Amino acid sequence: MRSKMYSFEQLVQENKKALLADEKKISQIEMKLEKKQTDLVDHKRKNLELS
């Protein structure tokens, strides 16, 4: 089975779409990580206040 032939412009557009999707995923992962770090700091502070 032959792969579909793309023009250079089509390849550029496909790559742009893929990069934008990756950026969105990375941004979501960064937000999740930041929330987990914030939650961890809050948890540690609460434990210190209770001690």
mmCIF file with all atom_site columns, N, CA and C in Angstrom:
data_model
loop_
_atom_site.group_PDB
_atom_site.id
_atom_site.type_symbol
_atom_site.label_atom_id
_atom_site.label_alt_id
_atom_site.label_comp_id
_atom_site.label_asym_id
_atom_site.label_entity_id
_atom_site.label_seq_id
_atom_site.pdbx_PDB_ins_code
_atom_site.Cartn_x
_atom_site.Cartn_y
_atom_site.Cartn_z
_atom_site.occupancy
_atom_site.B_iso_or_equiv
_atom_site.pdbx_formal_charge
_atom_site.auth_seq_id
_atom_site.auth_comp_id
_atom_site.auth_asym_id
_atom_site.auth_atom_id
_atom_site.pdbx_PDB_model_num
ATOM 1   N N  . MET A 1 1  ? 0.842  -1.190 0.000  1.00 0.00 ? 1  MET A N  1
ATOM 2   C CA . MET A 1 1  ? 0.000  0.000  0.000  1.00 0.00 ? 1  MET A CA 1
ATOM 3   C C  . MET A 1 1  ? 0.885  1.251  0.000  1.00 0.00 ? 1  MET A C  1
ATOM 4   N N  . ARG A 1 2  ? 0.685  2.128  -0.947 1.00 0.00 ? 2  ARG A N  1
ATOM 5   C CA . ARG A 1 2  ? 1.480  3.356  -1.024 1.00 0.00 ? 2  ARG A CA 1
ATOM 6   C C  . ARG A 1 2  ? 0.937  4.407  -0.088 1.00 0.00 ? 2  ARG A C  1
ATOM 7   N N  . SER A 1 3  ? 1.850  5.155  0.539  1.00 0.00 ? 3  SER A N  1
ATOM 8   C CA . SER A 1 3  ? 1.417  6.248  1.395  1.00 0.00 ? 3  SER A CA 1
ATOM 9   C C  . SER A 1 3  ? 0.937  7.403  0.536  1.00 0.00 ? 3  SER A C  1
ATOM 10  N N  . LYS A 1 4  ? 0.092  8.223  1.122  1.00 0.00 ? 4  LYS A N  1
ATOM 11  C CA . LYS A 1 4  ? -0.461 9.367  0.405  1.00 0.00 ? 4  LYS A CA 1
ATOM 12  C C  . LYS A 1 4  ? 0.646  10.378 0.132  1.00 0.00 ? 4  LYS A C  1
ATOM 13  N N  . MET A 1 5  ? 0.644  10.929 -1.065 1.00 0.00 ? 5  MET A N  1
ATOM 14  C CA . MET A 1 5  ? 1.635  11.926 -1.426 1.00 0.00 ? 5  MET A CA 1
ATOM 15  C C  . MET A 1 5  ? 1.163  13.307 -0.975 1.00 0.00 ? 5  MET A C  1
ATOM 16  N N  . TYR A 1 6  ? 2.027  14.028 -0.294 1.00 0.00 ? 6  TYR A N  1
ATOM 17  C CA . TYR A 1 6  ? 1.716  15.368 0.179  1.00 0.00 ? 6  TYR A CA 1
ATOM 18  C C  . TYR A 1 6  ? 2.601  16.384 -0.532 1.00 0.00 ? 6  TYR A C  1
ATOM 19  N N  . SER A 1 7  ? 2.042  17.544 -0.751 1.00 0.00 ? 7  SER A N  1
ATOM 20  C CA . SER A 1 7  ? 2.876  18.636 -1.252 1.00 0.00 ? 7  SER A CA 1
ATOM 21  C C  . SER A 1 7  ? 3.628  19.214 -0.060 1.00 0.00 ? 7  SER A C  1
ATOM 22  N N  . PHE A 1 8  ? 4.617  20.009 -0.326 1.00 0.00 ? 8  PHE A N  1
ATOM 23  C CA . PHE A 1 8  ? 5.392  20.626 0.738  1.00 0.00 ? 8  PHE A CA 1
ATOM 24  C C  . PHE A 1 8  ? 4.496  21.445 1.661  1.00 0.00 ? 8  PHE A C  1
ATOM 25  N N  . GLU A 1 9  ? 3.573  22.205 1.087  1.00 0.00 ? 9  GLU A N  1
ATOM 26  C CA . GLU A 1 9  ? 2.671  23.044 1.883  1.00 0.00 ? 9  GLU A CA 1
ATOM 27  C C  . GLU A 1 9  ? 1.780  22.201 2.784  1.00 0.00 ? 9  GLU A C  1
ATOM 28  N N  . GLN A 1 10 ? 1.323  21.070 2.261  1.00 0.00 ? 10 GLN A N  1
ATOM 29  C CA . GLN A 1 10 ? 0.495  20.181 3.077  1.00 0.00 ? 10 GLN A CA 1
ATOM 30  C C  . GLN A 1 10 ? 1.295  19.607 4.244  1.00 0.00 ? 10 GLN A C  1
ATOM 31  N N  . LEU A 1 11 ? 2.542  19.246 3.982  1.00 0.00 ? 11 LEU A N  1
ATOM 32  C CA . LEU A 1 11 ? 3.393  18.726 5.052  1.00 0.00 ? 11 LEU A CA 1
ATOM 33  C C  . LEU A 1 11 ? 3.627  19.793 6.126  1.00 0.00 ? 11 LEU A C  1
ATOM 34  N N  . VAL A 1 12 ? 3.855  21.028 5.694  1.00 0.00 ? 12 VAL A N  1
ATOM 35  C CA . VAL A 1 12 ? 4.053  22.123 6.641  1.00 0.00 ? 12 VAL A CA 1
ATOM 36  C C  . VAL A 1 12 ? 2.804  22.286 7.509  1.00 0.00 ? 12 VAL A C  1
ATOM 37  N N  . GLN A 1 13 ? 1.630  22.284 6.879  1.00 0.00 ? 13 GLN A N  1
ATOM 38  C CA . GLN A 1 13 ? 0.379  22.440 7.625  1.00 0.00 ? 13 GLN A CA 1
ATOM 39  C C  . GLN A 1 13 ? 0.166  21.280 8.603  1.00 0.00 ? 13 GLN A C  1
ATOM 40  N N  . GLU A 1 14 ? 0.433  20.069 8.155  1.00 0.00 ? 14 GLU A N  1
ATOM 41  C CA . GLU A 1 14 ? 0.293  18.904 9.039  1.00 0.00 ? 14 GLU A CA 1
ATOM 42  C C  . GLU A 1 14 ? 1.245  19.011 10.228 1.00 0.00 ? 14 GLU A C  1
ATOM 43  N N  . ASN A 1 15 ? 2.474  19.432 9.974  1.00 0.00 ? 15 ASN A N  1
ATOM 44  C CA . ASN A 1 15 ? 3.444  19.583 11.058 1.00 0.00 ? 15 ASN A CA 1
ATOM 45  C C  . ASN A 1 15 ? 3.038  20.677 12.024 1.00 0.00 ? 15 ASN A C  1
ATOM 46  N N  . LYS A 1 16 ? 2.492  21.777 11.500 1.00 0.00 ? 16 LYS A N  1
ATOM 47  C CA . LYS A 1 16 ? 2.010  22.862 12.370 1.00 0.00 ? 16 LYS A CA 1
ATOM 48  C C  . LYS A 1 16 ? 0.897  22.367 13.286 1.00 0.00 ? 16 LYS A C  1
ATOM 49  N N  . LYS A 1 17 ? -0.039 21.608 12.701 1.00 0.00 ? 17 LYS A N  1
ATOM 50  C CA . LYS A 1 17 ? -1.142 21.057 13.506 1.00 0.00 ? 17 LYS A CA 1
ATOM 51  C C  . LYS A 1 17 ? -0.609 20.152 14.608 1.00 0.00 ? 17 LYS A C  1
ATOM 52  N N  . ALA A 1 18 ? 0.344  19.306 14.258 1.00 0.00 ? 18 ALA A N  1
ATOM 53  C CA . ALA A 1 18 ? 0.916  18.381 15.237 1.00 0.00 ? 18 ALA A CA 1
ATOM 54  C C  . ALA A 1 18 ? 1.639  19.141 16.340 1.00 0.00 ? 18 ALA A C  1
ATOM 55  N N  . LEU A 1 19 ? 2.380  20.181 15.968 1.00 0.00 ? 19 LEU A N  1
ATOM 56  C CA . LEU A 1 19 ? 3.098  20.974 16.968 1.00 0.00 ? 19 LEU A CA 1
ATOM 57  C C  . LEU A 1 19 ? 2.138  21.706 17.900 1.00 0.00 ? 19 LEU A C  1
ATOM 58  N N  . LEU A 1 20 ? 1.074  22.256 17.352 1.00 0.00 ? 20 LEU A N  1
ATOM 59  C CA . LEU A 1 20 ? 0.092  22.943 18.186 1.00 0.00 ? 20 LEU A CA 1
ATOM 60  C C  . LEU A 1 20 ? -0.584 21.971 19.153 1.00 0.00 ? 20 LEU A C  1
ATOM 61  N N  . ALA A 1 21 ? -0.883 20.783 18.675 1.00 0.00 ? 21 ALA A N  1
ATOM 62  C CA . ALA A 1 21 ? -1.476 19.764 19.545 1.00 0.00 ? 21 ALA A CA 1
ATOM 63  C C  . ALA A 1 21 ? -0.501 19.379 20.645 1.00 0.00 ? 21 ALA A C  1
ATOM 64  N N  . ASP A 1 22 ? 0.772  19.227 20.300 1.00 0.00 ? 22 ASP A N  1
ATOM 65  C CA . ASP A 1 22 ? 1.793  18.894 21.304 1.00 0.00 ? 22 ASP A CA 1
ATOM 66  C C  . ASP A 1 22 ? 1.931  20.011 22.329 1.00 0.00 ? 22 ASP A C  1
ATOM 67  N N  . GLU A 1 23 ? 1.918  21.262 21.862 1.00 0.00 ? 23 GLU A N  1
ATOM 68  C CA . GLU A 1 23 ? 2.025  22.391 22.788 1.00 0.00 ? 23 GLU A CA 1
ATOM 69  C C  . GLU A 1 23 ? 0.863  22.396 23.769 1.00 0.00 ? 23 GLU A C  1
ATOM 70  N N  . LYS A 1 24 ? -0.328 22.091 23.277 1.00 0.00 ? 24 LYS A N  1
ATOM 71  C CA . LYS A 1 24 ? -1.507 22.052 24.149 1.00 0.00 ? 24 LYS A CA 1
ATOM 72  C C  . LYS A 1 24 ? -1.354 20.953 25.207 1.00 0.00 ? 24 LYS A C  1
ATOM 73  N N  . LYS A 1 25 ? -0.901 19.783 24.779 1.00 0.00 ? 25 LYS A N  1
ATOM 74  C CA . LYS A 1 25 ? -0.707 18.674 25.715 1.00 0.00 ? 25 LYS A CA 1
ATOM 75  C C  . LYS A 1 25 ? 0.357  19.018 26.756 1.00 0.00 ? 25 LYS A C  1
ATOM 76  N N  . ILE A 1 26 ? 1.456  19.614 26.303 1.00 0.00 ? 26 ILE A N  1
ATOM 77  C CA . ILE A 1 26 ? 2.528  19.995 27.224 1.00 0.00 ? 26 ILE A CA 1
ATOM 78  C C  . ILE A 1 26 ? 2.024  21.011 28.226 1.00 0.00 ? 26 ILE A C  1
ATOM 79  N N  . SER A 1 27 ? 1.248  21.969 27.761 1.00 0.00 ? 27 SER A N  1
ATOM 80  C CA . SER A 1 27 ? 0.688  22.991 28.641 1.00 0.00 ? 27 SER A CA 1
ATOM 81  C C  . SER A 1 27 ? -0.218 22.357 29.698 1.00 0.00 ? 27 SER A C  1
ATOM 82  N N  . GLN A 1 28 ? -1.027 21.397 29.287 1.00 0.00 ? 28 GLN A N  1
ATOM 83  C CA . GLN A 1 28 ? -1.910 20.707 30.230 1.00 0.00 ? 28 GLN A CA 1
ATOM 84  C C  . GLN A 1 28 ? -1.102 19.929 31.259 1.00 0.00 ? 28 GLN A C  1
ATOM 85  N N  . ILE A 1 29 ? -0.051 19.271 30.824 1.00 0.00 ? 29 ILE A N  1
ATOM 86  C CA . ILE A 1 29 ? 0.807  18.514 31.749 1.00 0.00 ? 29 ILE A CA 1
ATOM 87  C C  . ILE A 1 29 ? 1.483  19.461 32.733 1.00 0.00 ? 29 ILE A C  1
ATOM 88  N N  . GLU A 1 30 ? 1.967  20.606 32.238 1.00 0.00 ? 30 GLU A N  1
ATOM 89  C CA . GLU A 1 30 ? 2.605  21.588 33.116 1.00 0.00 ? 30 GLU A CA 1
ATOM 90  C C  . GLU A 1 30 ? 1.625  22.104 34.162 1.00 0.00 ? 30 GLU A C  1
ATOM 91  N N  . MET A 1 31 ? 0.386  22.341 33.762 1.00 0.00 ? 31 MET A N  1
ATOM 92  C CA . MET A 1 31 ? -0.621 22.824 34.706 1.00 0.00 ? 31 MET A CA 1
ATOM 93  C C  . MET A 1 31 ? -0.913 21.774 35.777 1.00 0.00 ? 31 MET A C  1
ATOM 94  N N  . LYS A 1 32 ? -1.006 20.507 35.369 1.00 0.00 ? 32 LYS A N  1
ATOM 95  C CA . LYS A 1 32 ? -1.235 19.426 36.329 1.00 0.00 ? 32 LYS A CA 1
ATOM 96  C C  . LYS A 1 32 ? -0.072 19.330 37.311 1.00 0.00 ? 32 LYS A C  1
ATOM 97  N N  . LEU A 1 33 ? 1.157  19.421 36.800 1.00 0.00 ? 33 LEU A N  1
ATOM 98  C CA . LEU A 1 33 ? 2.346  19.343 37.645 1.00 0.00 ? 33 LEU A CA 1
ATOM 99  C C  . LEU A 1 33 ? 2.378  20.499 38.636 1.00 0.00 ? 33 LEU A C  1
ATOM 100 N N  . GLU A 1 34 ? 2.076  21.703 38.154 1.00 0.00 ? 34 GLU A N  1
ATOM 101 C CA . GLU A 1 34 ? 2.067  22.871 39.021 1.00 0.00 ? 34 GLU A CA 1
ATOM 102 C C  . GLU A 1 34 ? 1.027  22.720 40.130 1.00 0.00 ? 34 GLU A C  1
ATOM 103 N N  . LYS A 1 35 ? -0.142 22.191 39.792 1.00 0.00 ? 35 LYS A N  1
ATOM 104 C CA . LYS A 1 35 ? -1.186 21.981 40.802 1.00 0.00 ? 35 LYS A CA 1
ATOM 105 C C  . LYS A 1 35 ? -0.741 20.949 41.833 1.00 0.00 ? 35 LYS A C  1
ATOM 106 N N  . LYS A 1 36 ? -0.122 19.873 41.376 1.00 0.00 ? 36 LYS A N  1
ATOM 107 C CA . LYS A 1 36 ? 0.352  18.857 42.316 1.00 0.00 ? 36 LYS A CA 1
ATOM 108 C C  . LYS A 1 36 ? 1.418  19.426 43.249 1.00 0.00 ? 36 LYS A C  1
ATOM 109 N N  . GLN A 1 37 ? 2.319  20.244 42.702 1.00 0.00 ? 37 GLN A N  1
ATOM 110 C CA . GLN A 1 37 ? 3.352  20.857 43.538 1.00 0.00 ? 37 GLN A CA 1
ATOM 111 C C  . GLN A 1 37 ? 2.735  21.806 44.555 1.00 0.00 ? 37 GLN A C  1
ATOM 112 N N  . THR A 1 38 ? 1.756  22.590 44.119 1.00 0.00 ? 38 THR A N  1
ATOM 113 C CA . THR A 1 38 ? 1.068  23.515 45.024 1.00 0.00 ? 38 THR A CA 1
ATOM 114 C C  . THR A 1 38 ? 0.341  22.743 46.123 1.00 0.00 ? 38 THR A C  1
ATOM 115 N N  . ASP A 1 39 ? -0.340 21.671 45.743 1.00 0.00 ? 39 ASP A N  1
ATOM 116 C CA . ASP A 1 39 ? -1.048 20.848 46.722 1.00 0.00 ? 39 ASP A CA 1
ATOM 117 C C  . ASP A 1 39 ? -0.069 20.241 47.735 1.00 0.00 ? 39 ASP A C  1
ATOM 118 N N  . LEU A 1 40 ? 1.082  19.807 47.263 1.00 0.00 ? 40 LEU A N  1
ATOM 119 C CA . LEU A 1 40 ? 2.086  19.224 48.150 1.00 0.00 ? 40 LEU A CA 1
ATOM 120 C C  . LEU A 1 40 ? 2.596  20.264 49.147 1.00 0.00 ? 40 LEU A C  1
ATOM 121 N N  . VAL A 1 41 ? 2.879  21.479 48.669 1.00 0.00 ? 41 VAL A N  1
ATOM 122 C CA . VAL A 1 41 ? 3.352  22.544 49.546 1.00 0.00 ? 41 VAL A CA 1
ATOM 123 C C  . VAL A 1 41 ? 2.277  22.881 50.576 1.00 0.00 ? 41 VAL A C  1
ATOM 124 N N  . ASP A 1 42 ? 1.023  22.983 50.134 1.00 0.00 ? 42 ASP A N  1
ATOM 125 C CA . ASP A 1 42 ? -0.080 23.272 51.058 1.00 0.00 ? 42 ASP A CA 1
ATOM 126 C C  . ASP A 1 42 ? -0.202 22.180 52.122 1.00 0.00 ? 42 ASP A C  1
ATOM 127 N N  . HIS A 1 43 ? -0.070 20.934 51.683 1.00 0.00 ? 43 HIS A N  1
ATOM 128 C CA . HIS A 1 43 ? -0.162 19.804 52.615 1.00 0.00 ? 43 HIS A CA 1
ATOM 129 C C  . HIS A 1 43 ? 0.957  19.862 53.658 1.00 0.00 ? 43 HIS A C  1
ATOM 130 N N  . LYS A 1 44 ? 2.181  20.158 53.215 1.00 0.00 ? 44 LYS A N  1
ATOM 131 C CA . LYS A 1 44 ? 3.316  20.256 54.139 1.00 0.00 ? 44 LYS A CA 1
ATOM 132 C C  . LYS A 1 44 ? 3.119  21.406 55.126 1.00 0.00 ? 44 LYS A C  1
ATOM 133 N N  . ARG A 1 45 ? 2.608  22.538 54.642 1.00 0.00 ? 45 ARG A N  1
ATOM 134 C CA . ARG A 1 45 ? 2.362  23.679 55.528 1.00 0.00 ? 45 ARG A CA 1
ATOM 135 C C  . ARG A 1 45 ? 1.331  23.340 56.596 1.00 0.00 ? 45 ARG A C  1
ATOM 136 N N  . LYS A 1 46 ? 0.257  22.660 56.187 1.00 0.00 ? 46 LYS A N  1
ATOM 137 C CA . LYS A 1 46 ? -0.775 22.276 57.141 1.00 0.00 ? 46 LYS A CA 1
ATOM 138 C C  . LYS A 1 46 ? -0.213 21.327 58.193 1.00 0.00 ? 46 LYS A C  1
ATOM 139 N N  . ASN A 1 47 ? 0.636  20.388 57.767 1.00 0.00 ? 47 ASN A N  1
ATOM 140 C CA . ASN A 1 47 ? 1.243  19.453 58.711 1.00 0.00 ? 47 ASN A CA 1
ATOM 141 C C  . ASN A 1 47 ? 2.157  20.182 59.682 1.00 0.00 ? 47 ASN A C  1
ATOM 142 N N  . LEU A 1 48 ? 2.892  21.185 59.212 1.00 0.00 ? 48 LEU A N  1
ATOM 143 C CA . LEU A 1 48 ? 3.771  21.960 60.088 1.00 0.00 ? 48 LEU A CA 1
ATOM 144 C C  . LEU A 1 48 ? 2.965  22.786 61.081 1.00 0.00 ? 48 LEU A C  1
ATOM 145 N N  . GLU A 1 49 ? 1.850  23.337 60.637 1.00 0.00 ? 49 GLU A N  1
ATOM 146 C CA . GLU A 1 49 ? 0.994  24.135 61.522 1.00 0.00 ? 49 GLU A CA 1
ATOM 147 C C  . GLU A 1 49 ? 0.373  23.279 62.605 1.00 0.00 ? 49 GLU A C  1
ATOM 148 N N  . LEU A 1 50 ? 0.089  22.029 62.303 1.00 0.00 ? 50 LEU A N  1
ATOM 149 C CA . LEU A 1 50 ? -0.527 21.129 63.277 1.00 0.00 ? 50 LEU A CA 1
ATOM 150 C C  . LEU A 1 50 ? 0.491  20.606 64.280 1.00 0.00 ? 50 LEU A C  1
ATOM 151 N N  . SER A 1 51 ? 1.756  20.660 63.952 1.00 0.00 ? 51 SER A N  1
ATOM 152 C CA . SER A 1 51 ? 2.802  20.106 64.838 1.00 0.00 ? 51 SER A CA 1
ATOM 153 C C  . SER A 1 51 ? 3.052  20.996 66.024 1.00 0.00 ? 51 SER A C  1
#
